Coordinates of C-alpha atoms and ligand atoms in Angstrom, one line a residue:
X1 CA -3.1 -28.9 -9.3
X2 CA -4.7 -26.4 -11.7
X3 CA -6.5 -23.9 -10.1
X4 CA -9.5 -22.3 -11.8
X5 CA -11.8 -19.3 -11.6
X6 CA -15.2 -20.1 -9.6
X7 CA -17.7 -21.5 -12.1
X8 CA -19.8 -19.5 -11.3
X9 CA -22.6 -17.7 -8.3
X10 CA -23.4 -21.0 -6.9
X11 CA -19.4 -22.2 -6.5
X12 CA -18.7 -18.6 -4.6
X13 CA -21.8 -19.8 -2.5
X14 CA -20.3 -23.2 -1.7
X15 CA -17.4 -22.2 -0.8
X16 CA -19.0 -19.8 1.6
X17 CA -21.3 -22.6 2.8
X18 CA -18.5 -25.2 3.2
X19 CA -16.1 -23.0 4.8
X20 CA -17.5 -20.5 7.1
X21 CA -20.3 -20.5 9.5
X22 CA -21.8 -16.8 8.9
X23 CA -24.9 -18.2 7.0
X24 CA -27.5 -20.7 7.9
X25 CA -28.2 -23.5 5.5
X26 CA -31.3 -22.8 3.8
X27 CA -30.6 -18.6 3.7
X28 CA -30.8 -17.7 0.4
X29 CA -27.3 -16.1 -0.6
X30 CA -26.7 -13.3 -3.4
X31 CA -23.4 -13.0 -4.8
X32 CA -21.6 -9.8 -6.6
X33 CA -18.5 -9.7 -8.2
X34 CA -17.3 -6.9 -7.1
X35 CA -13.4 -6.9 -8.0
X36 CA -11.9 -3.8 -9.3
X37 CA -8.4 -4.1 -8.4
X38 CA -5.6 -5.6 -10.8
X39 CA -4.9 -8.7 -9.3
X40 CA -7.6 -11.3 -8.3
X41 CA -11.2 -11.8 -8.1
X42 CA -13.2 -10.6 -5.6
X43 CA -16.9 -11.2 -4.5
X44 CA -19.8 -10.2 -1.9
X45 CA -21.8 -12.9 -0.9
X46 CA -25.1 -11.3 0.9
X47 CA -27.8 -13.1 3.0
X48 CA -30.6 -11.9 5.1
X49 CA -28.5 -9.9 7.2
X50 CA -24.6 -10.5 7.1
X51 CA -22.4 -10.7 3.9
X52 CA -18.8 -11.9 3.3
X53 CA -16.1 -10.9 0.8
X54 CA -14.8 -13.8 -1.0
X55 CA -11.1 -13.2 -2.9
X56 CA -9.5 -15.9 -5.3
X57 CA -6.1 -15.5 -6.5
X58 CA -5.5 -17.3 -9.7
X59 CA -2.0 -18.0 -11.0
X60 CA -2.0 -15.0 -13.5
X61 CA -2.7 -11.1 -13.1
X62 CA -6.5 -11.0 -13.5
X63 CA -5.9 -7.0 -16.0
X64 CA -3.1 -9.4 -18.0
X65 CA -3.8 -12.9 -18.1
X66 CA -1.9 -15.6 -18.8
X67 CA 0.9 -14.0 -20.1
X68 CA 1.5 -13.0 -16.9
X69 CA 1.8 -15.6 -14.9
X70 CA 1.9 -15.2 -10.8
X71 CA 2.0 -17.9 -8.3
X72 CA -1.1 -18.6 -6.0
X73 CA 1.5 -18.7 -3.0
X74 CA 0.4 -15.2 -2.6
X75 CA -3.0 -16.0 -1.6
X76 CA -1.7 -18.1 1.4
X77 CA 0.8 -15.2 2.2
X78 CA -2.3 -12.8 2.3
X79 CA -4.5 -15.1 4.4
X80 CA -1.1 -15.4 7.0
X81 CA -0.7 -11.8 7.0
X82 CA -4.2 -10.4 7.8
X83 CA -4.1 -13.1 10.9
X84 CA -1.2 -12.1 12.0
X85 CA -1.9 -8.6 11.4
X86 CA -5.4 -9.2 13.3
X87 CA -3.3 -10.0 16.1
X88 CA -1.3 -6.5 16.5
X89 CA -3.5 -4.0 15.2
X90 CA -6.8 -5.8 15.2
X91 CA -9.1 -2.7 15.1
X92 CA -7.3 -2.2 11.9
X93 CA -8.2 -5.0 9.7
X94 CA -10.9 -7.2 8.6
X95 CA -11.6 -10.2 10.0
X96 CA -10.3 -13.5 8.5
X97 CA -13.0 -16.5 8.2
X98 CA -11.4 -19.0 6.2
X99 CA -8.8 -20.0 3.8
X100 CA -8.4 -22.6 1.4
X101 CA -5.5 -23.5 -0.4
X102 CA -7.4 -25.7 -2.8
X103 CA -9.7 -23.1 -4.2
X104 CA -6.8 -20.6 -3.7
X105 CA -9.6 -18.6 -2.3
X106 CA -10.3 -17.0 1.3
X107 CA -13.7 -15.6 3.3
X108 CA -13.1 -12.5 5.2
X109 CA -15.1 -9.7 6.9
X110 CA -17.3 -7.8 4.6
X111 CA -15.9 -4.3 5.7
X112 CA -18.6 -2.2 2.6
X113 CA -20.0 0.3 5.9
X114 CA -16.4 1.8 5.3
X115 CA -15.2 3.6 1.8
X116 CA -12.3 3.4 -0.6
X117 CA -9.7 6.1 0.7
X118 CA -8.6 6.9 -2.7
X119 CA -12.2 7.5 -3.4
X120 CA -12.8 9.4 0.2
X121 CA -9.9 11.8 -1.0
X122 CA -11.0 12.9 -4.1
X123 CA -14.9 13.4 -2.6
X124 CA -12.4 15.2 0.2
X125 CA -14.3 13.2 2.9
X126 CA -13.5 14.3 6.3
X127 CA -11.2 12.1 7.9
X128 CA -9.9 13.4 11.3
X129 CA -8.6 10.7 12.6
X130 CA -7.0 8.6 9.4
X131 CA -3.0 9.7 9.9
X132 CA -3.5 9.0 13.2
X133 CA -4.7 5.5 12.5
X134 CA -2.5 4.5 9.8
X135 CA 0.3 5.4 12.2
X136 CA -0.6 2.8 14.9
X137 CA -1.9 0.0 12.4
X138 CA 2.4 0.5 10.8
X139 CA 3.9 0.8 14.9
X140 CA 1.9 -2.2 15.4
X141 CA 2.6 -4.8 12.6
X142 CA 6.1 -3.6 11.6
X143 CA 7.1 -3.5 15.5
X144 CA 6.1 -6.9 16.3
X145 CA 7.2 -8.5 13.2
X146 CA 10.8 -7.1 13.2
X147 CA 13.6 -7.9 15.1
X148 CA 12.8 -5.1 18.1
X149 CA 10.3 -8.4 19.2
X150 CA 11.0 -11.5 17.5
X151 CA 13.9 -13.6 18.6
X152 CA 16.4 -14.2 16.0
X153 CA 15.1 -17.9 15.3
X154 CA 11.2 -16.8 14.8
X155 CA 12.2 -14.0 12.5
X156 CA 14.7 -15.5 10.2
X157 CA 11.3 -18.5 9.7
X158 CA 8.8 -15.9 9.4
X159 CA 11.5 -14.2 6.9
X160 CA 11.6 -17.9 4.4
X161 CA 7.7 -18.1 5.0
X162 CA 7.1 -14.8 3.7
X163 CA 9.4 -15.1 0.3
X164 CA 7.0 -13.6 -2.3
X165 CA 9.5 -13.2 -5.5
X166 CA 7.0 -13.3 -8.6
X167 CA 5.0 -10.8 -6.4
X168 CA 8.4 -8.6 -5.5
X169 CA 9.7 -8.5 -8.8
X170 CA 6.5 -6.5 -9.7
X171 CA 8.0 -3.9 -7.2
X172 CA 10.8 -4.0 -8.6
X173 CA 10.3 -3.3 -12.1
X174 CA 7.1 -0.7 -11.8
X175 CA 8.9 1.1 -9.0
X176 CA 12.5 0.8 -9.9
X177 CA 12.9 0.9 -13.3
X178 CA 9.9 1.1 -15.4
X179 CA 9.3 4.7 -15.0
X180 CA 13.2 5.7 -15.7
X181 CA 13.5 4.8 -18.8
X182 CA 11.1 4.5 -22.7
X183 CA 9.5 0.9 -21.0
X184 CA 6.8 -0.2 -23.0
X185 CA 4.5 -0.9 -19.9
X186 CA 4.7 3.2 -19.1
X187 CA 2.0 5.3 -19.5
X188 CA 2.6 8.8 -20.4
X189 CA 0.5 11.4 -21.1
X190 CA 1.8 13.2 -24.1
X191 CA 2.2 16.7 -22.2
X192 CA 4.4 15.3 -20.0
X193 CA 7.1 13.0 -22.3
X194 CA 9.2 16.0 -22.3
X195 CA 9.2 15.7 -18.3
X196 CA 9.3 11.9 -18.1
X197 CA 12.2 12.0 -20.9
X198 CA 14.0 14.2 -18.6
X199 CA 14.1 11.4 -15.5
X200 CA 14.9 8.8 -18.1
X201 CA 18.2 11.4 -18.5
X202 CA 18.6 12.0 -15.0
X203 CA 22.1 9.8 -14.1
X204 CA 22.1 11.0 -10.0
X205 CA 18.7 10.7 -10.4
X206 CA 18.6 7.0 -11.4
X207 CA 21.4 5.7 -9.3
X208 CA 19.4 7.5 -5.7
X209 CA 16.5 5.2 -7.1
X210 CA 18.9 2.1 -7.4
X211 CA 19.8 2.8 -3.7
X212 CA 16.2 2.3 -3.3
X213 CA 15.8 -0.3 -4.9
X214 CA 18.9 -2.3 -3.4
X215 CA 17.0 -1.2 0.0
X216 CA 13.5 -3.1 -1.1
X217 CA 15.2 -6.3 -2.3
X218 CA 17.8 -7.0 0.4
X219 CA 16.6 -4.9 4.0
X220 CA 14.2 -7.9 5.7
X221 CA 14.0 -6.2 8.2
X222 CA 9.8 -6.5 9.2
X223 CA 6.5 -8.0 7.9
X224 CA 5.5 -5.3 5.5
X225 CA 2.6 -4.7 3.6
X226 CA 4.0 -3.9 0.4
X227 CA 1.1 -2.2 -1.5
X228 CA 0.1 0.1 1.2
X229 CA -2.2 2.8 -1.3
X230 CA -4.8 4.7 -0.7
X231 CA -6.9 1.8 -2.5
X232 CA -5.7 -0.8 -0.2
X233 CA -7.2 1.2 3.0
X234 CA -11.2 1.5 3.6
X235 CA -12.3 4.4 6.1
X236 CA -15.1 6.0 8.4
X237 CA -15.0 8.9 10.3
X238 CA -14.2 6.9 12.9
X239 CA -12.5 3.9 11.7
X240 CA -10.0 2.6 9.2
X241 CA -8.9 -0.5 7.6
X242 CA -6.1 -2.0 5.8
X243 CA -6.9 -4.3 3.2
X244 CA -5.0 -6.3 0.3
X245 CA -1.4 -7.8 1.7
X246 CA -0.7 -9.7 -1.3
X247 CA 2.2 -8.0 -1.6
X248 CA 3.5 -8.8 1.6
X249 CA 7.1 -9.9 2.5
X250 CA 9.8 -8.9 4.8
X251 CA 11.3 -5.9 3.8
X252 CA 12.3 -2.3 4.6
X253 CA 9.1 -0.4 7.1
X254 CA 10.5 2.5 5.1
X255 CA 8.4 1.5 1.8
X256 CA 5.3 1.0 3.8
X257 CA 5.3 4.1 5.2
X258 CA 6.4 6.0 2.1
X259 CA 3.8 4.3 0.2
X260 CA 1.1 5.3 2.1
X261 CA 2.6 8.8 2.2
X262 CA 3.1 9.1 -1.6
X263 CA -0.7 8.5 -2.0
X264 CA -1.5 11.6 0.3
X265 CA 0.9 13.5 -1.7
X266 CA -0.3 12.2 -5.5
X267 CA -4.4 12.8 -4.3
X268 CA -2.2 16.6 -3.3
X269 CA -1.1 17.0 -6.6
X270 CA -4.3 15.8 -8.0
X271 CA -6.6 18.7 -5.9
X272 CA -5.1 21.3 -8.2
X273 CA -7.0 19.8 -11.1
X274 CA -10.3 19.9 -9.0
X275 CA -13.1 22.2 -9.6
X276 CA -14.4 24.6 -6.9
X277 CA -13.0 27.5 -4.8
X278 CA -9.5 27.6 -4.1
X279 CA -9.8 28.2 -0.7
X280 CA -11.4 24.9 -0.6
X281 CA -8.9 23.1 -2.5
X282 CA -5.8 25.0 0.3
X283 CA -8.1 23.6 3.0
X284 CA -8.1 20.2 1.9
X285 CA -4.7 20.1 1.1
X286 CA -3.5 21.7 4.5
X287 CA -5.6 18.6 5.5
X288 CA -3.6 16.2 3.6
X289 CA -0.1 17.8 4.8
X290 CA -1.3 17.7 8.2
X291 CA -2.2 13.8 8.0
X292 CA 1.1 13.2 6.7
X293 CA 2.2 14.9 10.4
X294 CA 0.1 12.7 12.1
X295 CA 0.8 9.4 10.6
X296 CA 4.5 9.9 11.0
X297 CA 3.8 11.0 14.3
X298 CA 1.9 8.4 15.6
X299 CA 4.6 5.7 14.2
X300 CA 7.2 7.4 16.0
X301 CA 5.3 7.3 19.5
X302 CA 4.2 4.0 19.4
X303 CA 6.9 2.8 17.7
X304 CA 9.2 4.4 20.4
X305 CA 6.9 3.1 23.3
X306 CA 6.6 -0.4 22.1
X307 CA 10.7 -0.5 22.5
X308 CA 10.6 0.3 25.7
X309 CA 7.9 -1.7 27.0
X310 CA 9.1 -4.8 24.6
X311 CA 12.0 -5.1 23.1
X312 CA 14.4 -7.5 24.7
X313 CA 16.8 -7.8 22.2
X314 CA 20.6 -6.3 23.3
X315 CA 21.6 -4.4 21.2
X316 CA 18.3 -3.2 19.8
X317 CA 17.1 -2.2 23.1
X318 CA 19.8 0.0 24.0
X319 CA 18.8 3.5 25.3
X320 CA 18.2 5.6 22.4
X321 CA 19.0 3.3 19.4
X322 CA 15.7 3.2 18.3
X323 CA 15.7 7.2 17.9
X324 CA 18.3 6.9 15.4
X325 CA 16.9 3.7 13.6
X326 CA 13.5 6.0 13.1
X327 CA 15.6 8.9 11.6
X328 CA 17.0 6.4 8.9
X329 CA 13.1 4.8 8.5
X330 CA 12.7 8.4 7.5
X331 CA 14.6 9.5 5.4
X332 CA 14.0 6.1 3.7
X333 CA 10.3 6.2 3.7
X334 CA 10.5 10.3 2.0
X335 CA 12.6 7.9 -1.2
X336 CA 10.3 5.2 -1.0
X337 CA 7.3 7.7 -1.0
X338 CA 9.3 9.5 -4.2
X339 CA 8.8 6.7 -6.0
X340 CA 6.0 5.9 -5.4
X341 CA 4.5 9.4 -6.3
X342 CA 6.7 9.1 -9.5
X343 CA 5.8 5.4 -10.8
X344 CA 1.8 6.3 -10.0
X345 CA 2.0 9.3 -12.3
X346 CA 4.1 7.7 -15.8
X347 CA 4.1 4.2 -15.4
X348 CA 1.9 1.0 -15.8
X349 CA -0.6 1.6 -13.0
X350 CA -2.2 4.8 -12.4
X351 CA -4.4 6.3 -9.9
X352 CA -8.3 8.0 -10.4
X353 CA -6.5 10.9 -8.0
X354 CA -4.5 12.3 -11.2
X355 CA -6.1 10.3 -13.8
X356 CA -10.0 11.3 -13.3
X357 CA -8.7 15.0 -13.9
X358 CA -10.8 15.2 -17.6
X359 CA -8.5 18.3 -19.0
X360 CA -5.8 17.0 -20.2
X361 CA -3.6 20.5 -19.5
X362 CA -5.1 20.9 -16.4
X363 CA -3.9 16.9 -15.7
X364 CA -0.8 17.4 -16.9
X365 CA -0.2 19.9 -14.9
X366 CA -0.6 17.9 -12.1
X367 CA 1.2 15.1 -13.4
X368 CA 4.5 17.7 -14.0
X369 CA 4.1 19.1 -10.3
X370 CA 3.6 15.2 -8.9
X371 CA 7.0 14.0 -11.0
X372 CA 9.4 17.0 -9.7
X373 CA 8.0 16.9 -6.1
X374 CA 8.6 12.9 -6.2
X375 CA 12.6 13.8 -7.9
X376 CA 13.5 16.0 -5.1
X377 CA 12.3 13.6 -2.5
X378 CA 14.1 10.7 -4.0
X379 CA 17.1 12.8 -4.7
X380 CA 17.1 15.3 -2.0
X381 CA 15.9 12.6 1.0
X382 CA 18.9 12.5 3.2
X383 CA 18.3 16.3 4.3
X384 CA 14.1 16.7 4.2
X385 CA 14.5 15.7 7.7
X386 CA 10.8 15.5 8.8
X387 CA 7.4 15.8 8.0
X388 CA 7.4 19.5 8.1
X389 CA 10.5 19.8 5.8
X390 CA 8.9 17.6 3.8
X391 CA 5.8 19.5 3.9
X392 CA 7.3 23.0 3.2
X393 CA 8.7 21.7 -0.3
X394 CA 5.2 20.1 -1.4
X395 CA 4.5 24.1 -0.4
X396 CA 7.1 25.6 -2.4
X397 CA 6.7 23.7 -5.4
X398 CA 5.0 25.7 -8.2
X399 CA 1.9 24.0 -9.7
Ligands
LIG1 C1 0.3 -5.4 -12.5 S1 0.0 -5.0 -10.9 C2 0.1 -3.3 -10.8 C3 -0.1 -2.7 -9.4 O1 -1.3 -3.2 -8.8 C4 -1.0 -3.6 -7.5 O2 -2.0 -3.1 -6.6 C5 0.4 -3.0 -7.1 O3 0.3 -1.7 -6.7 C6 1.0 -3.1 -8.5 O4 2.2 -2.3 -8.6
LIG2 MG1 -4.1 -4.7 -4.2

């Protein structure tokens, strides 16, 4: 089958019309493409009252083309995942109308009352209760997908329906390798080759990110995300959502969580180039720090209570296992989070935290501060033994 882009405004519309009921027949519908991500294509189809996001996958990277080719399958594994997602942490996603394999294409909750996250931090939006959330919405999924509450037959099918290799190999190369050596996909600003040569030189370095790596191809060990940045989660005040699972497969809950983590730390690094009083900027980042607290706190509770009340399985359920399991998600998740903060700031896709910084000193400053913080938490993981450790060396670091 060859799958093409929608023709145009009046294919997004019948697609809309034919597979979803949110409209009435003779409403007039607007559409807007309003796609800004790397990947796929992405519309708002308005009426009266309501609207609905439309996203089509097509099998290429929509920044690349052709030359890049990607398998639709991931379409399908996005649809699957924000179901079963729904079903776990439903306060924490958009709702899923309709998917069809044929157009590659799926109809989901128009979520635009909430805001970008990346864009939230860098208007530093108040957000009292996002660590909070983005700890439950990770106790939820990754519990329930994992081993802690499947039984062995259910997980090792949901493992084979989940295989996503064009889609992991991504991973693979733009966290993994990309940034540790002269990769013609990098981006580097020139203040800071000197500092990127010097990871591309860095042997214990490089081998603590192969560890990683070895972790994020072979550790199945829950449904995970796998793109969890602060561009794939929309927030309120009082709400937040997780969008975007393309990247989904089983893998470590380690690179979920450090993900998401990473992307508090880079928008840190990125306050210093910010205008306006310091005292502002310290709030905002003892903000930031303290979210990185909560998230991880609010995994470990519900994660923790959820065994208890749940898990079945003999050996997993064993009194006090699952306290030593967390300790080893985190210390995972602070060298997942490492690279992440690393691969954002010198490789092939950057984020507006760092990037929208106009001085190209002051950015590189930034970008120099971002790169060591994310080397000592790769290299250093095993004994940053919480949050707060964690924290205190973002603190210590010299901008
Ligand atoms: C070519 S894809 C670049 C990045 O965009 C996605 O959102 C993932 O983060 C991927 O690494
Ligand atoms: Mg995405």
């Amino acid at each position: 089958m060859t799958y093409s882009k929608f023709e145009d405004d009046a294919a997004v519309v019948a697609f809309v019309r034919a597979h979803t009921d949110q409209f009435t027949a003779d409403e007039p519908l607007h559409v807007e493409e309003i796609g800004d991500g790397n990947i796929n294509y992405i519309y708002r189809v308005k009426g009266n009252e309501g609207s609905v996001i439309v996203k089509q996958a097509l099998p290429y990277i929509r920044i690349i083309g052709t030359d890049w080719p990607l398998s639709i399958d991931r379409i399908r594994i996005e649809a699957q995942v924000l179901q079963t997602e729904a079903m776990w942490a439903p306060n924490f996603v958009p709702k899923m109308y309709a998917f069809s394999a044929e157009e590659s294409a799926f109809a989901m909750e128009d979520i635009g009352d909430h805001e970008n996250l990346r864009f939230a931090f860098i208007e530093r939006h108040p957000l009292p209760s996002l660590g909070e959330h983005l700890g439950l919405f990770l106790a939820e999924t990754l519990f329930h997908t994992s081993d802690f509450y499947l039984d062995y037959e259910t997980k090792k099918r949901a493992v084979a329906n989940y295989i996503n290799p064009g889609i992991c190999k991504i991973t693979e190369d733009l966290f993994f390798w990309d940034p540790y050596c002269d990769h013609e996909r990098n981006s580097i600003s020139p203040p800071v080759l000197e500092a990127a040569q010097g990871l591309w030189n860095d042997k214990a370095l490089k081998i603590e990110v192969t560890k990683l790596k070895r972790q994020f191809m072979n550790c199945s060990e829950a449904l995970v995300h796998g793109d969890l940045h602060a561009g794939s989660v929309f927030v309120r005040a009082d709400s937040t959502k997780v969008i975007d699972p393309e990247f989904a497969f089983y893998g470590p809950m380690a690179f979920d969580i450090g993900s998401i983590i990473g992307n508090v730390l880079l928008n840190y690094a990125g306050q210093f180039g910010l205008a306006g009083p310091k005292n502002e900027r310290d709030d905002y980042q003892a903000f930031l720090l303290g979210e990185i607290v909560n998230c991880w706190s609010a995994f470990h509770k519900r994660f923790t209570d959820l065994v208890a009340e749940k898990s079945d399985e003999p050996t997993m359920s064993q009194p006090d296992y699952v306290q030593t399991f967390l300790a080893d998600v985190w210390c995972e998740t602070v060298g997942f989070a490492g690279t992440e903060v690393i691969r954002r700031t010198i490789g092939l896709a950057h984020i507006a935290d760092i990037d929208s910084i106009d001085d190209i000193e002051l950015r590189a400053k930034s970008e120099r501060w971002a790169l060591a913080l994310g080397r000592e938490m790769i290299v250093n993981r095993h004994s940053i033994s919480s949050p707060d450790a964690l924290n205190a060396i973002a603190l210590a670091l010299p901008y």
